[in-house]
PDB file of C-alpha atoms in Angstrom:
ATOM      1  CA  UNK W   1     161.765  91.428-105.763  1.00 66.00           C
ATOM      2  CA  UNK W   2     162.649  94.500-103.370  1.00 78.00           C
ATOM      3  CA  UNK W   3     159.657  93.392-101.158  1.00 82.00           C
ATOM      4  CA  UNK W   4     160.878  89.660-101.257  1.00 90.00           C
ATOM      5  CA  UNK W   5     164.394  91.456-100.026  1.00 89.00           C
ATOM      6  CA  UNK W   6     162.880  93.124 -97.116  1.00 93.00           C
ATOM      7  CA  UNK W   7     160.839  90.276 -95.985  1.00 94.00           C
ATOM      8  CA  UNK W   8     164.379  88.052 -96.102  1.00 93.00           C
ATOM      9  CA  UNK W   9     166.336  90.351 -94.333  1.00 94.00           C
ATOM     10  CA  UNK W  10     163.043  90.635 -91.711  1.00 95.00           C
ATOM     11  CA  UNK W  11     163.543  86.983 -90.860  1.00 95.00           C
ATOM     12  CA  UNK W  12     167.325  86.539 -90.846  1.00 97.00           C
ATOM     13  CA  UNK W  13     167.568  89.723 -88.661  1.00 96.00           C
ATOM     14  CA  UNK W  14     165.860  87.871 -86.049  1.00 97.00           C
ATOM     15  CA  UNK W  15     167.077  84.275 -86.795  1.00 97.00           C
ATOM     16  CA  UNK W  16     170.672  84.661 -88.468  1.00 97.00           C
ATOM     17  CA  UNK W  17     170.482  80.840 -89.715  1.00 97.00           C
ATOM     18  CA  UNK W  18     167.668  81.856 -91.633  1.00 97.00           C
ATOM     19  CA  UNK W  19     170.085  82.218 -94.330  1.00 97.00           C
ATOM     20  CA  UNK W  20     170.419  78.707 -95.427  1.00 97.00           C
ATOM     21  CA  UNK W  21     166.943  78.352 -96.445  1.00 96.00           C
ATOM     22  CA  UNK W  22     167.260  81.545 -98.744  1.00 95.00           C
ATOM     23  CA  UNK W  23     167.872  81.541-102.827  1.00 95.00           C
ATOM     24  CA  UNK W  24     171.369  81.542-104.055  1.00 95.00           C
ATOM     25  CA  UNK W  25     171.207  85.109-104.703  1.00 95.00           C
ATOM     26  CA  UNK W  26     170.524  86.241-101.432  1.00 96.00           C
ATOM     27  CA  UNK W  27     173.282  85.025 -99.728  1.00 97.00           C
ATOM     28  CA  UNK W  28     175.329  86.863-101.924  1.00 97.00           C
ATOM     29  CA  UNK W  29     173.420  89.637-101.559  1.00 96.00           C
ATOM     30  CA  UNK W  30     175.407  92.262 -98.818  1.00 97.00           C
ATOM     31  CA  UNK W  31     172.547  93.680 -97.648  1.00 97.00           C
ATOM     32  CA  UNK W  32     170.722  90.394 -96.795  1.00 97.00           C
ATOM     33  CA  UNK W  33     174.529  88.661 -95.249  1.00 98.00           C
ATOM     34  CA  UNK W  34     175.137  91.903 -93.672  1.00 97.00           C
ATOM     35  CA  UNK W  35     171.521  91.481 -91.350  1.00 98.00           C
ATOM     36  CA  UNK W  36     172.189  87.598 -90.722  1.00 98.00           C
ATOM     37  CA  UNK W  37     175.866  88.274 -89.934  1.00 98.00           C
ATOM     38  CA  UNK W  38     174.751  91.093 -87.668  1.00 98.00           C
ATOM     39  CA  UNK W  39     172.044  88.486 -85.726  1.00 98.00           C
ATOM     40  CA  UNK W  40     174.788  86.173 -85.939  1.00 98.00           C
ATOM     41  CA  UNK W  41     178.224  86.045 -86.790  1.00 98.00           C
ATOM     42  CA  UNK W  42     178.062  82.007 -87.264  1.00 98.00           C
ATOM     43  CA  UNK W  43     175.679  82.573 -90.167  1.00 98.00           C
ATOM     44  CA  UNK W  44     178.411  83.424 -92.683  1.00 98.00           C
ATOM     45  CA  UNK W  45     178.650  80.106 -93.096  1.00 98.00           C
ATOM     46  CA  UNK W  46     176.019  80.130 -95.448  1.00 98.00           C
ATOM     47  CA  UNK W  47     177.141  83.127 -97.171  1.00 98.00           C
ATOM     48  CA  UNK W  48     178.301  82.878-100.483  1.00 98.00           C
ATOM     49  CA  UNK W  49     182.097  82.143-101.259  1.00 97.00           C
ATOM     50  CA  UNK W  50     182.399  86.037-102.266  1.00 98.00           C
ATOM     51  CA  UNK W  51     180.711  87.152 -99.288  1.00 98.00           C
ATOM     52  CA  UNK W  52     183.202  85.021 -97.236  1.00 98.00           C
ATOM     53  CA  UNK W  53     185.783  87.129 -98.937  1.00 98.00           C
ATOM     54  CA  UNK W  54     184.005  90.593 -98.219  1.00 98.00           C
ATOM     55  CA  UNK W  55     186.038  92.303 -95.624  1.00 98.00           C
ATOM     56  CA  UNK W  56     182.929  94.591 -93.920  1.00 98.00           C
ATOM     57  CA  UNK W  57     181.005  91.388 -93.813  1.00 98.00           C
ATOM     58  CA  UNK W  58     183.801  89.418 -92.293  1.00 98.00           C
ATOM     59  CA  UNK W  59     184.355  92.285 -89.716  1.00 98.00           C
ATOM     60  CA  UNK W  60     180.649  92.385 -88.819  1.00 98.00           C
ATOM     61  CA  UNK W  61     180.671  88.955 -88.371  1.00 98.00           C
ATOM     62  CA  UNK W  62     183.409  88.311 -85.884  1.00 98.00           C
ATOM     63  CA  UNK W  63     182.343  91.554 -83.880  1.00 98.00           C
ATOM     64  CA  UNK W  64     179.317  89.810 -83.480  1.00 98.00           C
ATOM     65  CA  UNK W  65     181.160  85.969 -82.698  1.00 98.00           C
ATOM     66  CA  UNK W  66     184.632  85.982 -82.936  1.00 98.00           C
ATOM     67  CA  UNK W  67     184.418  81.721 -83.946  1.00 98.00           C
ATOM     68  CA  UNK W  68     182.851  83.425 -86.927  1.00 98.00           C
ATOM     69  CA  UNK W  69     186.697  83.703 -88.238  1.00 98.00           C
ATOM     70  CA  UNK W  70     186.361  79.876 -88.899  1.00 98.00           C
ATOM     71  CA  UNK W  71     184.413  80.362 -92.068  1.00 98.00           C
ATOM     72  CA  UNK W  72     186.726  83.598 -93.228  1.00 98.00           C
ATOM     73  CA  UNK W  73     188.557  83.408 -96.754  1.00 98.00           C
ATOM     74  CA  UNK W  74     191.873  82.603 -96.099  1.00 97.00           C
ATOM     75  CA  UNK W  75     192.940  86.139 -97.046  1.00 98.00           C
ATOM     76  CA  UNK W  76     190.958  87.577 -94.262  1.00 98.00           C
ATOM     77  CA  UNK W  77     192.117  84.677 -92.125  1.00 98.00           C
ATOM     78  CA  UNK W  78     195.488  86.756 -92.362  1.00 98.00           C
ATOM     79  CA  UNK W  79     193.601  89.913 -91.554  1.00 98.00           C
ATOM     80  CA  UNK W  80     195.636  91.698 -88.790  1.00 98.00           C
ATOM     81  CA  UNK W  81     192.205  93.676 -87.504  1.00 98.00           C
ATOM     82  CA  UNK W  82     189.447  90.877 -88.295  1.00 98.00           C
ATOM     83  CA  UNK W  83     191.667  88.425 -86.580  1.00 98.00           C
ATOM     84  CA  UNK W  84     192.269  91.071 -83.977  1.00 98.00           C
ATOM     85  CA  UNK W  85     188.592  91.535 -83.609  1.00 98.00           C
ATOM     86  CA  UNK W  86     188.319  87.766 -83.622  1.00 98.00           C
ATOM     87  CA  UNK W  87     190.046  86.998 -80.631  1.00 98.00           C
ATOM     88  CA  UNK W  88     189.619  90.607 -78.709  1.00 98.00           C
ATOM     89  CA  UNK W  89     185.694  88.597 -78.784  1.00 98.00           C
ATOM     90  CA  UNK W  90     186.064  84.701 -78.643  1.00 98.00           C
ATOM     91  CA  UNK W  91     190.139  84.079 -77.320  1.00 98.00           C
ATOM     92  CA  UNK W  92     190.065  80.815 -79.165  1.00 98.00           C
ATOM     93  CA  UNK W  93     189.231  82.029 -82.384  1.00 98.00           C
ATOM     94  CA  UNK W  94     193.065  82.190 -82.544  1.00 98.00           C
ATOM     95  CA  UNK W  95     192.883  79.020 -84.057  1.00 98.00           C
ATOM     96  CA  UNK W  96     191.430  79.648 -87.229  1.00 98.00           C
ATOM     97  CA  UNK W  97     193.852  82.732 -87.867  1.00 98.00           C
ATOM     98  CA  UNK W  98     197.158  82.175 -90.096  1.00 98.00           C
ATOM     99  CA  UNK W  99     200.491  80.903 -89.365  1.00 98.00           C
ATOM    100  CA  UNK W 100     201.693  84.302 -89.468  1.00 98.00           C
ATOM    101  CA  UNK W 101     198.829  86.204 -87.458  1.00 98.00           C
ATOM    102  CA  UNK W 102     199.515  83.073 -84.693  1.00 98.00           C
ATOM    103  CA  UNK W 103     202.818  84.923 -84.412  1.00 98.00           C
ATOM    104  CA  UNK W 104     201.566  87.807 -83.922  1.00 98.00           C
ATOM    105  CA  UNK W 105     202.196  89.393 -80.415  1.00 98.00           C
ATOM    106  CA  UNK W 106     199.327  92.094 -80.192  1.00 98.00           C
ATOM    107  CA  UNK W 107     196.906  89.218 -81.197  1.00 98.00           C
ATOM    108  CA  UNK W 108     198.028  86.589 -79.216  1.00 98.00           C
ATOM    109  CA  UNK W 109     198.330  88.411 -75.963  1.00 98.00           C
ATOM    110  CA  UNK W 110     194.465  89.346 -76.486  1.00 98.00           C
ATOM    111  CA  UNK W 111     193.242  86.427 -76.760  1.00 98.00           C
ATOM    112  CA  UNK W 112     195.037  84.758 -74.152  1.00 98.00           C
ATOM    113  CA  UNK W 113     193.789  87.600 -72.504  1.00 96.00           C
ATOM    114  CA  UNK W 114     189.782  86.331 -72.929  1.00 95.00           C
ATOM    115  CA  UNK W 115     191.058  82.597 -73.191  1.00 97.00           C
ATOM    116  CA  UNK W 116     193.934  81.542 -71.497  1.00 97.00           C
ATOM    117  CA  UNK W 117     193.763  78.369 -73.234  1.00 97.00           C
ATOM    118  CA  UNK W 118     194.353  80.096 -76.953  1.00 98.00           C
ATOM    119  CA  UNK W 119     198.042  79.877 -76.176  1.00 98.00           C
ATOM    120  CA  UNK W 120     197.764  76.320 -77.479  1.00 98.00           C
ATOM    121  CA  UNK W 121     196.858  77.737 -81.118  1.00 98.00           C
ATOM    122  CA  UNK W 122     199.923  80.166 -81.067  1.00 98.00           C
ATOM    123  CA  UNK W 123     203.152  79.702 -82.643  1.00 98.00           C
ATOM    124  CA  UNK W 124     205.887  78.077 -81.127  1.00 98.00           C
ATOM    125  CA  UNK W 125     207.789  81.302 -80.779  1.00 98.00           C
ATOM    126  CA  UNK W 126     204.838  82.563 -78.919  1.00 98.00           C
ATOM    127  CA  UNK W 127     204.280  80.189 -76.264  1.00 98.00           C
ATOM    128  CA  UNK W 128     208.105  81.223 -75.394  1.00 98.00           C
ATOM    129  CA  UNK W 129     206.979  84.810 -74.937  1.00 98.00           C
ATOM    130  CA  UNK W 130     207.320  85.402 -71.215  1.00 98.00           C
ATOM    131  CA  UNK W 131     204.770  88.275 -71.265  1.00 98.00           C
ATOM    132  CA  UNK W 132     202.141  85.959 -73.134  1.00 98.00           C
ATOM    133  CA  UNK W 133     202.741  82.923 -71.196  1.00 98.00           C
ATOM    134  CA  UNK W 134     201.933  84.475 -67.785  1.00 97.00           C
ATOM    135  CA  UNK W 135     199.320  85.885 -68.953  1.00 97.00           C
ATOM    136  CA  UNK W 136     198.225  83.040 -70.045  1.00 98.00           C
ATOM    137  CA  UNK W 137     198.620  81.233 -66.570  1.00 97.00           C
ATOM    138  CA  UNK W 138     197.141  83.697 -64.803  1.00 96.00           C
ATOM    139  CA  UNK W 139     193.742  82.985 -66.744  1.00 95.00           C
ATOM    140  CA  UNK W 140     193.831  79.614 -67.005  1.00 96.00           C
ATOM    141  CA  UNK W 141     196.707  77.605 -64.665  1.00 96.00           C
ATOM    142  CA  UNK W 142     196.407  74.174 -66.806  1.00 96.00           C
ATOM    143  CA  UNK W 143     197.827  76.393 -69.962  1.00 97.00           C
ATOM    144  CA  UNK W 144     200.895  75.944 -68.681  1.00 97.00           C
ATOM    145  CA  UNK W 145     200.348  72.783 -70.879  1.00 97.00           C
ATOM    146  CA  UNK W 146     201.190  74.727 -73.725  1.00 98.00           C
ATOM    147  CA  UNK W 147     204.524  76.977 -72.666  1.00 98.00           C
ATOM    148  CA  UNK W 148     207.463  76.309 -74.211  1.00 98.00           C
ATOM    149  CA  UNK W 149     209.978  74.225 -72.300  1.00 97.00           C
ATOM    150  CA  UNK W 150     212.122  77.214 -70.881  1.00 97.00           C
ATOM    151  CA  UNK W 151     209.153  78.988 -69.319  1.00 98.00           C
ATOM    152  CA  UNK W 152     207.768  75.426 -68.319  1.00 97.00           C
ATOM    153  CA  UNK W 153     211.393  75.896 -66.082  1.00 96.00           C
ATOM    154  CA  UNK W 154     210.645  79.856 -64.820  1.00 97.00           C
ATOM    155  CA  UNK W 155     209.399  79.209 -61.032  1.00 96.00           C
ATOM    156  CA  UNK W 156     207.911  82.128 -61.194  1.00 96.00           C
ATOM    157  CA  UNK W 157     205.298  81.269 -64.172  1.00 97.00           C
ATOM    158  CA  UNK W 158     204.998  77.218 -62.425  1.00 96.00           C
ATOM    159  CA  UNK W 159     203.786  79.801 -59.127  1.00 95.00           C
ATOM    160  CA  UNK W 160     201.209  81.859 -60.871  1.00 96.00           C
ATOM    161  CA  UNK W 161     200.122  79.129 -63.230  1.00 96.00           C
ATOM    162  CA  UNK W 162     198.860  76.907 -59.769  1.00 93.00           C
ATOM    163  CA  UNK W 163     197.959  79.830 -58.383  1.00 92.00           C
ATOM    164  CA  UNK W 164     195.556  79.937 -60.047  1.00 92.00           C
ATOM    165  CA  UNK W 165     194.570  76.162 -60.410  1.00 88.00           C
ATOM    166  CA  UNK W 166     196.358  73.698 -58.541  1.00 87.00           C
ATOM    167  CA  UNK W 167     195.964  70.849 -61.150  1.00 90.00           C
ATOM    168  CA  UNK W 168     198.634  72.560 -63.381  1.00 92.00           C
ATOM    169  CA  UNK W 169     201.294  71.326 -61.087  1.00 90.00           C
ATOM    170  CA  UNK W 170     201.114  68.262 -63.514  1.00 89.00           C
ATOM    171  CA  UNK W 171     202.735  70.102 -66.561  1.00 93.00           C
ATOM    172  CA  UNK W 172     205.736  71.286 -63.986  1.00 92.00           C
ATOM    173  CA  UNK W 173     208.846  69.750 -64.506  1.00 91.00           C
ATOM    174  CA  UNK W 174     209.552  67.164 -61.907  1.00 85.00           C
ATOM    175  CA  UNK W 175     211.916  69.099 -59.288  1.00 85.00           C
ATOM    176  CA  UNK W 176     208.921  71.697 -59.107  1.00 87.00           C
ATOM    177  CA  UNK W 177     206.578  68.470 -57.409  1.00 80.00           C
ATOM    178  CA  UNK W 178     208.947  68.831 -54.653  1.00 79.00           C
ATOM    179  CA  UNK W 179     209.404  72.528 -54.595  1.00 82.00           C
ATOM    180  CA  UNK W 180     207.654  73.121 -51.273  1.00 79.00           C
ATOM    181  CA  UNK W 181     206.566  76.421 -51.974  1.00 82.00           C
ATOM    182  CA  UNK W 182     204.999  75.682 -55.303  1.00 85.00           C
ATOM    183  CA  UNK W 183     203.121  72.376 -53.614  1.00 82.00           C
ATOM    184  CA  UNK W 184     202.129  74.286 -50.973  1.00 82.00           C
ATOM    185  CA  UNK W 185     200.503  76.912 -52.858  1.00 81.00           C
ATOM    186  CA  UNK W 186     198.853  74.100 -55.553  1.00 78.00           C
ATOM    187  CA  UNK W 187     197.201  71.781 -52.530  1.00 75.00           C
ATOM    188  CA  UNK W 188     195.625  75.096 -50.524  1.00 76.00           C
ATOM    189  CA  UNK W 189     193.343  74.907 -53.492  1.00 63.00           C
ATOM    190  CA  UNK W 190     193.067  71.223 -53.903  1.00 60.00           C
ATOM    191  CA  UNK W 191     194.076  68.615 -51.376  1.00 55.00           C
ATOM    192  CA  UNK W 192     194.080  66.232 -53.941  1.00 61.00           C
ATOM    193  CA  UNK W 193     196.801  67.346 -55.793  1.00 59.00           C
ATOM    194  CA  UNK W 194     199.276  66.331 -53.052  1.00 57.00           C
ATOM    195  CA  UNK W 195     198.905  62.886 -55.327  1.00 59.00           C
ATOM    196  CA  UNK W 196     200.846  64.879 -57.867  1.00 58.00           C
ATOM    197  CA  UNK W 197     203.940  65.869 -55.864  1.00 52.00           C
ATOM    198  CA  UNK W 198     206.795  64.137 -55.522  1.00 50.00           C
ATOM    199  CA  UNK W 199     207.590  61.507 -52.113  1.00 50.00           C
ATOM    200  CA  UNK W 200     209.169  64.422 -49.957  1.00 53.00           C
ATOM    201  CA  UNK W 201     206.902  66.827 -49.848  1.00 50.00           C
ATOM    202  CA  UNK W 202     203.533  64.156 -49.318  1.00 50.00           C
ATOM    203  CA  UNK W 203     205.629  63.810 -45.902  1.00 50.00           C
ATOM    204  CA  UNK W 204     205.928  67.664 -44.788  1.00 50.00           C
ATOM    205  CA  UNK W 205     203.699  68.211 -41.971  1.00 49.00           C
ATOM    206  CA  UNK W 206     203.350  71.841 -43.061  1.00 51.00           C
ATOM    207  CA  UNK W 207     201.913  70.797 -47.219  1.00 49.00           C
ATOM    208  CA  UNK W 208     199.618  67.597 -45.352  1.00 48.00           C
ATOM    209  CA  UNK W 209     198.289  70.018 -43.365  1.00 46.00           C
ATOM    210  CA  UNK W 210     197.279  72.640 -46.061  1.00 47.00           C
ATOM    211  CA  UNK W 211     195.629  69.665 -47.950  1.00 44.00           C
TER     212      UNK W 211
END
């Protein structure tokens, strides 16, 4: 049997979905999950449903991918430092944390941090957090999808967010698609987007020009 061990944990150290071809009692065997999990983190899939609840497997797992949190107990889905690890890896893991983790602000600011777009997993309370949101922006523009409806109003987020990619001037409220400044800075990037804006400014000399 200890020989069969080592030759299982050989093979899913190398290939981490190895694991699904192995007997029952080796994927709940910590030994053998901890080596797949370490190959990769995706393989606690096929870990057994105590495994899933093991909190050094869980942790080795989303070190390794943070997505890994998708196959988590639910306890450990409420984790503060396995969802931290989580998203400080893959941002979007954010999604598969709970309710109350989503509201947490240490964990949502990393991982819109790595993933702009993880703002759309976070709680409503979040995506009104000035601090989060522009960070969020200034990763990925088109997350100002996701802001609440106050920041969706703060010039100064609308500025960074198509900054950084024009095409979010479509989630702007409509008096920002004829805020010169804002268009200006959205069609340097992106002529295109002029198509966006409202009537006046598709007649400034100085925005046709920049497109």
């Amino acid at each position: 049997m200890e020989d069969q061990k080592k030759q299982y944990i050989s093979v899913v150290s190398s290939y981490g979905f190895s694991l699904r071809n192995l007997p029952d009692e080796f994927k709940n065997d910590r030994e053998t999950v901890f080596a797949a999990v370490n190959q990769n983190g995706l393989a606690i899939v096929y870990a057994s449903d105590e495994l899933k609840n093991d909190r050094d497997i869980v942790f080795s797992a989303v070190n390794q991918y943070g997505l890994a949190l998708m196959y988590a107990s639910d306890d450990l889905k409420n984790d503060h430092d396995i969802v931290l690890a989580a998203v400080n890896q893959y941002g979007l893991s954010l999604e598969y944390a709970s309710d109350d983790l989503k509201n947490d602000r240490k964990i949502v600011l990393n991982a819109v941090a790595g993933d702009g777009q993880a703002l759309g997993f976070a709680s409503e309370n979040r995506k009104n957090d000035r601090k989060i949101v522009l960070n969020a922006v200034k990763n990925n523009g088109l997350t100002l999808e996701f802001a609440s409806e106050k920041l969706k109003n703060n010039r100064d987020i609308v500025l960074i967010a198509v900054s950084n990619y024009g095409m979010a001037l479509f989630y702007a409220p409509c008096y920002f698609k004829k805020d010169k400044g804002i268009v200006l800075v959205a069609v340097e990037g992106n002529g295109m987007i002029l198509e966006i804006a409202s009537d006046d400014p598709k007649n400034d000399k100085d925005i046709v020009l920049a497109a």
